[in-house]
Amino acid sequence: MMRGVSFLHKYIYLISLLMLVSTGCVDRNCVYNEYIALPNVGWNSDSLAVFYPDQIDKGQRYDVLLQLRTQNSYPYSNLWLFVDIEAPDGHVVRDTIECMLAEPNGKWLGDGWGSLYSIQIPLMRDVAFKEPGRYGYRFSQAMRDSSIIGVHSIGLKIDKVSQ
């Protein structure tokens, strides 16, 4: 029995370490990278995941990426999201995006290990923001179910585009 507990503790430690390392900016072009863990009991459609990256520079070009970690218990091959982007002046733009998580044959997209899969989805490529300041990104699930299971965490990553 003690052997199983020891293995379990090592497994949990390894997963925690991998998640900690993967949440930070590793390369010098990364200016923001954060994840928000979602409840195990389900992500309700009225719950928001909100990100406020550090100051964005005017004139600099960026790639903005949505990051999703899903478990193989997620029952669908896609995920619909509402995305609200708030500019520093308070103006909000809403978009609806479809995130493809699996191929038609059921094979998960992205990288996976065990029952956890990770994927990056471009939101904006090579974009220059019109005004400097702090932008807000709000995500909510837009599936037909009011609560969905199997979405482990959602993240936002912003990289400077090399010029």
PDB file of C-alpha atoms in Angstrom:
ATOM      1  CA  MET A   1       0.000   0.000   0.000  1.00  0.00           C
ATOM      2  CA  MET A   2       2.782   2.434   0.836  1.00  0.00           C
ATOM      3  CA  ARG A   3       4.322   1.799  -2.564  1.00  0.00           C
ATOM      4  CA  GLY A   4       1.154   2.968  -4.350  1.00  0.00           C
ATOM      5  CA  VAL A   5       0.970   6.114  -2.234  1.00  0.00           C
ATOM      6  CA  SER A   6       4.612   6.908  -2.963  1.00  0.00           C
ATOM      7  CA  PHE A   7       4.047   6.498  -6.710  1.00  0.00           C
ATOM      8  CA  LEU A   8       0.919   8.659  -6.517  1.00  0.00           C
ATOM      9  CA  HIS A   9       2.808  11.424  -4.712  1.00  0.00           C
ATOM     10  CA  LYS A  10       5.613  11.298  -7.306  1.00  0.00           C
ATOM     11  CA  TYR A  11       3.051  11.427 -10.122  1.00  0.00           C
ATOM     12  CA  ILE A  12       1.259  14.425  -8.603  1.00  0.00           C
ATOM     13  CA  TYR A  13       4.582  16.185  -7.988  1.00  0.00           C
ATOM     14  CA  LEU A  14       5.690  15.584 -11.611  1.00  0.00           C
ATOM     15  CA  ILE A  15       2.394  16.871 -13.040  1.00  0.00           C
ATOM     16  CA  SER A  16       2.505  19.947 -10.783  1.00  0.00           C
ATOM     17  CA  LEU A  17       6.093  20.671 -11.795  1.00  0.00           C
ATOM     18  CA  LEU A  18       5.289  20.328 -15.502  1.00  0.00           C
ATOM     19  CA  MET A  19       2.296  22.652 -15.179  1.00  0.00           C
ATOM     20  CA  LEU A  20       4.346  25.229 -13.258  1.00  0.00           C
ATOM     21  CA  VAL A  21       7.118  25.215 -15.858  1.00  0.00           C
ATOM     22  CA  SER A  22       4.671  25.428 -18.757  1.00  0.00           C
ATOM     23  CA  THR A  23       2.799  28.450 -17.381  1.00  0.00           C
ATOM     24  CA  GLY A  24       5.706  30.887 -17.487  1.00  0.00           C
ATOM     25  CA  CYS A  25       7.225  32.698 -20.429  1.00  0.00           C
ATOM     26  CA  VAL A  26      10.171  30.641 -21.584  1.00  0.00           C
ATOM     27  CA  ASP A  27      11.272  32.555 -24.668  1.00  0.00           C
ATOM     28  CA  ARG A  28      12.187  36.228 -24.749  1.00  0.00           C
ATOM     29  CA  ASN A  29       9.349  37.118 -27.153  1.00  0.00           C
ATOM     30  CA  CYS A  30       6.712  36.051 -24.622  1.00  0.00           C
ATOM     31  CA  VAL A  31       5.291  39.058 -22.768  1.00  0.00           C
ATOM     32  CA  TYR A  32       2.347  37.351 -21.019  1.00  0.00           C
ATOM     33  CA  ASN A  33       1.375  33.765 -20.237  1.00  0.00           C
ATOM     34  CA  GLU A  34      -1.223  32.856 -17.636  1.00  0.00           C
ATOM     35  CA  TYR A  35      -3.646  29.987 -16.989  1.00  0.00           C
ATOM     36  CA  ILE A  36      -6.828  29.917 -14.935  1.00  0.00           C
ATOM     37  CA  ALA A  37      -7.922  26.567 -13.517  1.00  0.00           C
ATOM     38  CA  LEU A  38     -11.598  25.761 -14.026  1.00  0.00           C
ATOM     39  CA  PRO A  39     -13.777  23.875 -11.512  1.00  0.00           C
ATOM     40  CA  ASN A  40     -13.753  20.065 -11.729  1.00  0.00           C
ATOM     41  CA  VAL A  41     -17.536  20.033 -11.310  1.00  0.00           C
ATOM     42  CA  GLY A  42     -17.975  21.919 -14.587  1.00  0.00           C
ATOM     43  CA  TRP A  43     -17.569  25.271 -16.301  1.00  0.00           C
ATOM     44  CA  ASN A  44     -20.884  27.134 -16.152  1.00  0.00           C
ATOM     45  CA  SER A  45     -21.875  29.349 -19.054  1.00  0.00           C
ATOM     46  CA  ASP A  46     -22.193  32.334 -16.701  1.00  0.00           C
ATOM     47  CA  SER A  47     -18.636  31.952 -15.337  1.00  0.00           C
ATOM     48  CA  LEU A  48     -15.905  34.115 -16.824  1.00  0.00           C
ATOM     49  CA  ALA A  49     -12.182  33.516 -17.176  1.00  0.00           C
ATOM     50  CA  VAL A  50     -10.645  37.003 -17.142  1.00  0.00           C
ATOM     51  CA  PHE A  51      -7.114  38.051 -18.080  1.00  0.00           C
ATOM     52  CA  TYR A  52      -5.525  41.493 -17.787  1.00  0.00           C
ATOM     53  CA  PRO A  53      -2.093  41.354 -19.427  1.00  0.00           C
ATOM     54  CA  ASP A  54       0.539  43.925 -18.619  1.00  0.00           C
ATOM     55  CA  GLN A  55       0.718  47.132 -20.606  1.00  0.00           C
ATOM     56  CA  ILE A  56       0.635  46.666 -24.385  1.00  0.00           C
ATOM     57  CA  ASP A  57       2.959  48.870 -26.428  1.00  0.00           C
ATOM     58  CA  LYS A  58       1.648  50.827 -29.388  1.00  0.00           C
ATOM     59  CA  GLY A  59       3.519  50.031 -32.578  1.00  0.00           C
ATOM     60  CA  GLN A  60       4.741  46.637 -31.374  1.00  0.00           C
ATOM     61  CA  ARG A  61       3.197  43.667 -33.201  1.00  0.00           C
ATOM     62  CA  TYR A  62       1.882  40.693 -31.196  1.00  0.00           C
ATOM     63  CA  ASP A  63       0.491  37.180 -31.541  1.00  0.00           C
ATOM     64  CA  VAL A  64      -2.349  36.508 -29.088  1.00  0.00           C
ATOM     65  CA  LEU A  65      -2.991  32.836 -28.353  1.00  0.00           C
ATOM     66  CA  LEU A  66      -5.761  31.062 -26.476  1.00  0.00           C
ATOM     67  CA  GLN A  67      -4.502  28.041 -24.544  1.00  0.00           C
ATOM     68  CA  LEU A  68      -6.781  25.208 -23.492  1.00  0.00           C
ATOM     69  CA  ARG A  69      -6.115  22.176 -21.334  1.00  0.00           C
ATOM     70  CA  THR A  70      -8.817  19.552 -21.618  1.00  0.00           C
ATOM     71  CA  GLN A  71      -9.233  16.112 -20.153  1.00  0.00           C
ATOM     72  CA  ASN A  72     -10.251  13.095 -22.165  1.00  0.00           C
ATOM     73  CA  SER A  73     -13.548  13.215 -20.224  1.00  0.00           C
ATOM     74  CA  TYR A  74     -14.566  16.271 -22.293  1.00  0.00           C
ATOM     75  CA  PRO A  75     -17.501  14.905 -24.325  1.00  0.00           C
ATOM     76  CA  TYR A  76     -17.182  16.969 -27.535  1.00  0.00           C
ATOM     77  CA  SER A  77     -14.659  17.470 -30.327  1.00  0.00           C
ATOM     78  CA  ASN A  78     -15.008  21.252 -30.246  1.00  0.00           C
ATOM     79  CA  LEU A  79     -15.582  24.084 -27.803  1.00  0.00           C
ATOM     80  CA  TRP A  80     -17.455  27.299 -28.566  1.00  0.00           C
ATOM     81  CA  LEU A  81     -16.366  30.382 -26.640  1.00  0.00           C
ATOM     82  CA  PHE A  82     -17.495  33.993 -26.315  1.00  0.00           C
ATOM     83  CA  VAL A  83     -14.491  36.317 -26.222  1.00  0.00           C
ATOM     84  CA  ASP A  84     -14.779  39.923 -25.051  1.00  0.00           C
ATOM     85  CA  ILE A  85     -11.742  42.131 -25.620  1.00  0.00           C
ATOM     86  CA  GLU A  86     -11.780  45.388 -23.681  1.00  0.00           C
ATOM     87  CA  ALA A  87      -9.537  48.232 -24.866  1.00  0.00           C
ATOM     88  CA  PRO A  88      -7.935  50.664 -22.392  1.00  0.00           C
ATOM     89  CA  ASP A  89     -10.640  53.250 -23.249  1.00  0.00           C
ATOM     90  CA  GLY A  90     -13.391  50.796 -22.172  1.00  0.00           C
ATOM     91  CA  HIS A  91     -14.593  49.858 -25.675  1.00  0.00           C
ATOM     92  CA  VAL A  92     -15.499  46.142 -25.813  1.00  0.00           C
ATOM     93  CA  VAL A  93     -15.513  43.921 -28.896  1.00  0.00           C
ATOM     94  CA  ARG A  94     -17.238  40.519 -28.663  1.00  0.00           C
ATOM     95  CA  ASP A  95     -16.481  37.549 -30.854  1.00  0.00           C
ATOM     96  CA  THR A  96     -17.545  33.914 -30.917  1.00  0.00           C
ATOM     97  CA  ILE A  97     -14.914  31.334 -31.741  1.00  0.00           C
ATOM     98  CA  GLU A  98     -14.962  27.609 -32.312  1.00  0.00           C
ATOM     99  CA  CYS A  99     -12.005  25.698 -30.913  1.00  0.00           C
ATOM    100  CA  MET A 100     -11.415  22.339 -32.605  1.00  0.00           C
ATOM    101  CA  LEU A 101     -10.097  19.943 -29.971  1.00  0.00           C
ATOM    102  CA  ALA A 102     -10.301  16.579 -31.737  1.00  0.00           C
ATOM    103  CA  GLU A 103     -10.292  15.130 -35.228  1.00  0.00           C
ATOM    104  CA  PRO A 104     -13.470  13.491 -36.601  1.00  0.00           C
ATOM    105  CA  ASN A 105     -12.026  10.059 -35.699  1.00  0.00           C
ATOM    106  CA  GLY A 106     -11.759  11.147 -32.028  1.00  0.00           C
ATOM    107  CA  LYS A 107      -7.987  11.719 -31.907  1.00  0.00           C
ATOM    108  CA  TRP A 108      -7.248  14.691 -29.644  1.00  0.00           C
ATOM    109  CA  LEU A 109      -5.390  17.629 -31.197  1.00  0.00           C
ATOM    110  CA  GLY A 110      -2.468  19.341 -29.502  1.00  0.00           C
ATOM    111  CA  ASP A 111      -0.105  17.739 -27.032  1.00  0.00           C
ATOM    112  CA  GLY A 112      -1.193  15.226 -24.469  1.00  0.00           C
ATOM    113  CA  TRP A 113       0.044  13.059 -21.673  1.00  0.00           C
ATOM    114  CA  GLY A 114      -2.179  10.724 -19.750  1.00  0.00           C
ATOM    115  CA  SER A 115      -5.704  12.123 -19.757  1.00  0.00           C
ATOM    116  CA  LEU A 116      -4.698  15.807 -20.140  1.00  0.00           C
ATOM    117  CA  TYR A 117      -4.379  17.523 -23.529  1.00  0.00           C
ATOM    118  CA  SER A 118      -3.077  20.995 -24.267  1.00  0.00           C
ATOM    119  CA  ILE A 119      -3.681  23.077 -27.382  1.00  0.00           C
ATOM    120  CA  GLN A 120      -2.910  26.647 -28.489  1.00  0.00           C
ATOM    121  CA  ILE A 121      -5.376  28.435 -30.751  1.00  0.00           C
ATOM    122  CA  PRO A 122      -4.452  31.722 -32.436  1.00  0.00           C
ATOM    123  CA  LEU A 123      -6.840  34.553 -31.555  1.00  0.00           C
ATOM    124  CA  MET A 124      -4.919  37.314 -33.342  1.00  0.00           C
ATOM    125  CA  ARG A 125      -1.789  37.026 -35.455  1.00  0.00           C
ATOM    126  CA  ASP A 126       0.705  39.817 -36.101  1.00  0.00           C
ATOM    127  CA  VAL A 127      -1.594  42.487 -34.652  1.00  0.00           C
ATOM    128  CA  ALA A 128      -0.673  46.011 -33.590  1.00  0.00           C
ATOM    129  CA  PHE A 129      -2.975  47.464 -30.957  1.00  0.00           C
ATOM    130  CA  LYS A 130      -4.379  50.917 -31.760  1.00  0.00           C
ATOM    131  CA  GLU A 131      -3.723  52.389 -28.350  1.00  0.00           C
ATOM    132  CA  PRO A 132      -1.231  51.603 -25.619  1.00  0.00           C
ATOM    133  CA  GLY A 133      -2.428  50.432 -22.228  1.00  0.00           C
ATOM    134  CA  ARG A 134      -4.008  47.507 -20.476  1.00  0.00           C
ATOM    135  CA  TYR A 135      -6.402  45.299 -22.428  1.00  0.00           C
ATOM    136  CA  GLY A 136      -8.809  42.836 -20.841  1.00  0.00           C
ATOM    137  CA  TYR A 137      -9.777  39.428 -22.225  1.00  0.00           C
ATOM    138  CA  ARG A 138     -12.910  37.688 -20.949  1.00  0.00           C
ATOM    139  CA  PHE A 139     -13.811  34.143 -21.981  1.00  0.00           C
ATOM    140  CA  SER A 140     -17.024  32.244 -21.332  1.00  0.00           C
ATOM    141  CA  GLN A 141     -18.131  28.912 -22.710  1.00  0.00           C
ATOM    142  CA  ALA A 142     -20.859  29.116 -25.341  1.00  0.00           C
ATOM    143  CA  MET A 143     -21.872  25.470 -25.614  1.00  0.00           C
ATOM    144  CA  ARG A 144     -25.506  24.369 -25.577  1.00  0.00           C
ATOM    145  CA  ASP A 145     -24.978  22.788 -22.156  1.00  0.00           C
ATOM    146  CA  SER A 146     -25.151  25.293 -19.306  1.00  0.00           C
ATOM    147  CA  SER A 147     -22.249  23.474 -17.623  1.00  0.00           C
ATOM    148  CA  ILE A 148     -19.502  21.464 -19.292  1.00  0.00           C
ATOM    149  CA  ILE A 149     -17.022  19.037 -17.758  1.00  0.00           C
ATOM    150  CA  GLY A 150     -13.524  18.151 -18.866  1.00  0.00           C
ATOM    151  CA  VAL A 151     -12.095  21.629 -19.489  1.00  0.00           C
ATOM    152  CA  HIS A 152      -9.218  21.732 -17.009  1.00  0.00           C
ATOM    153  CA  SER A 153      -7.899  25.256 -17.584  1.00  0.00           C
ATOM    154  CA  ILE A 154      -7.856  28.148 -19.999  1.00  0.00           C
ATOM    155  CA  GLY A 155      -4.911  30.384 -20.712  1.00  0.00           C
ATOM    156  CA  LEU A 156      -3.831  33.471 -22.609  1.00  0.00           C
ATOM    157  CA  LYS A 157      -0.396  33.931 -24.128  1.00  0.00           C
ATOM    158  CA  ILE A 158       0.913  37.047 -25.854  1.00  0.00           C
ATOM    159  CA  ASP A 159       4.155  36.980 -27.828  1.00  0.00           C
ATOM    160  CA  LYS A 160       6.006  39.851 -29.493  1.00  0.00           C
ATOM    161  CA  VAL A 161       6.380  39.300 -33.207  1.00  0.00           C
ATOM    162  CA  SER A 162      10.046  39.501 -34.209  1.00  0.00           C
ATOM    163  CA  GLN A 163      10.679  42.313 -36.648  1.00  0.00           C
TER     164      GLN A 163
END
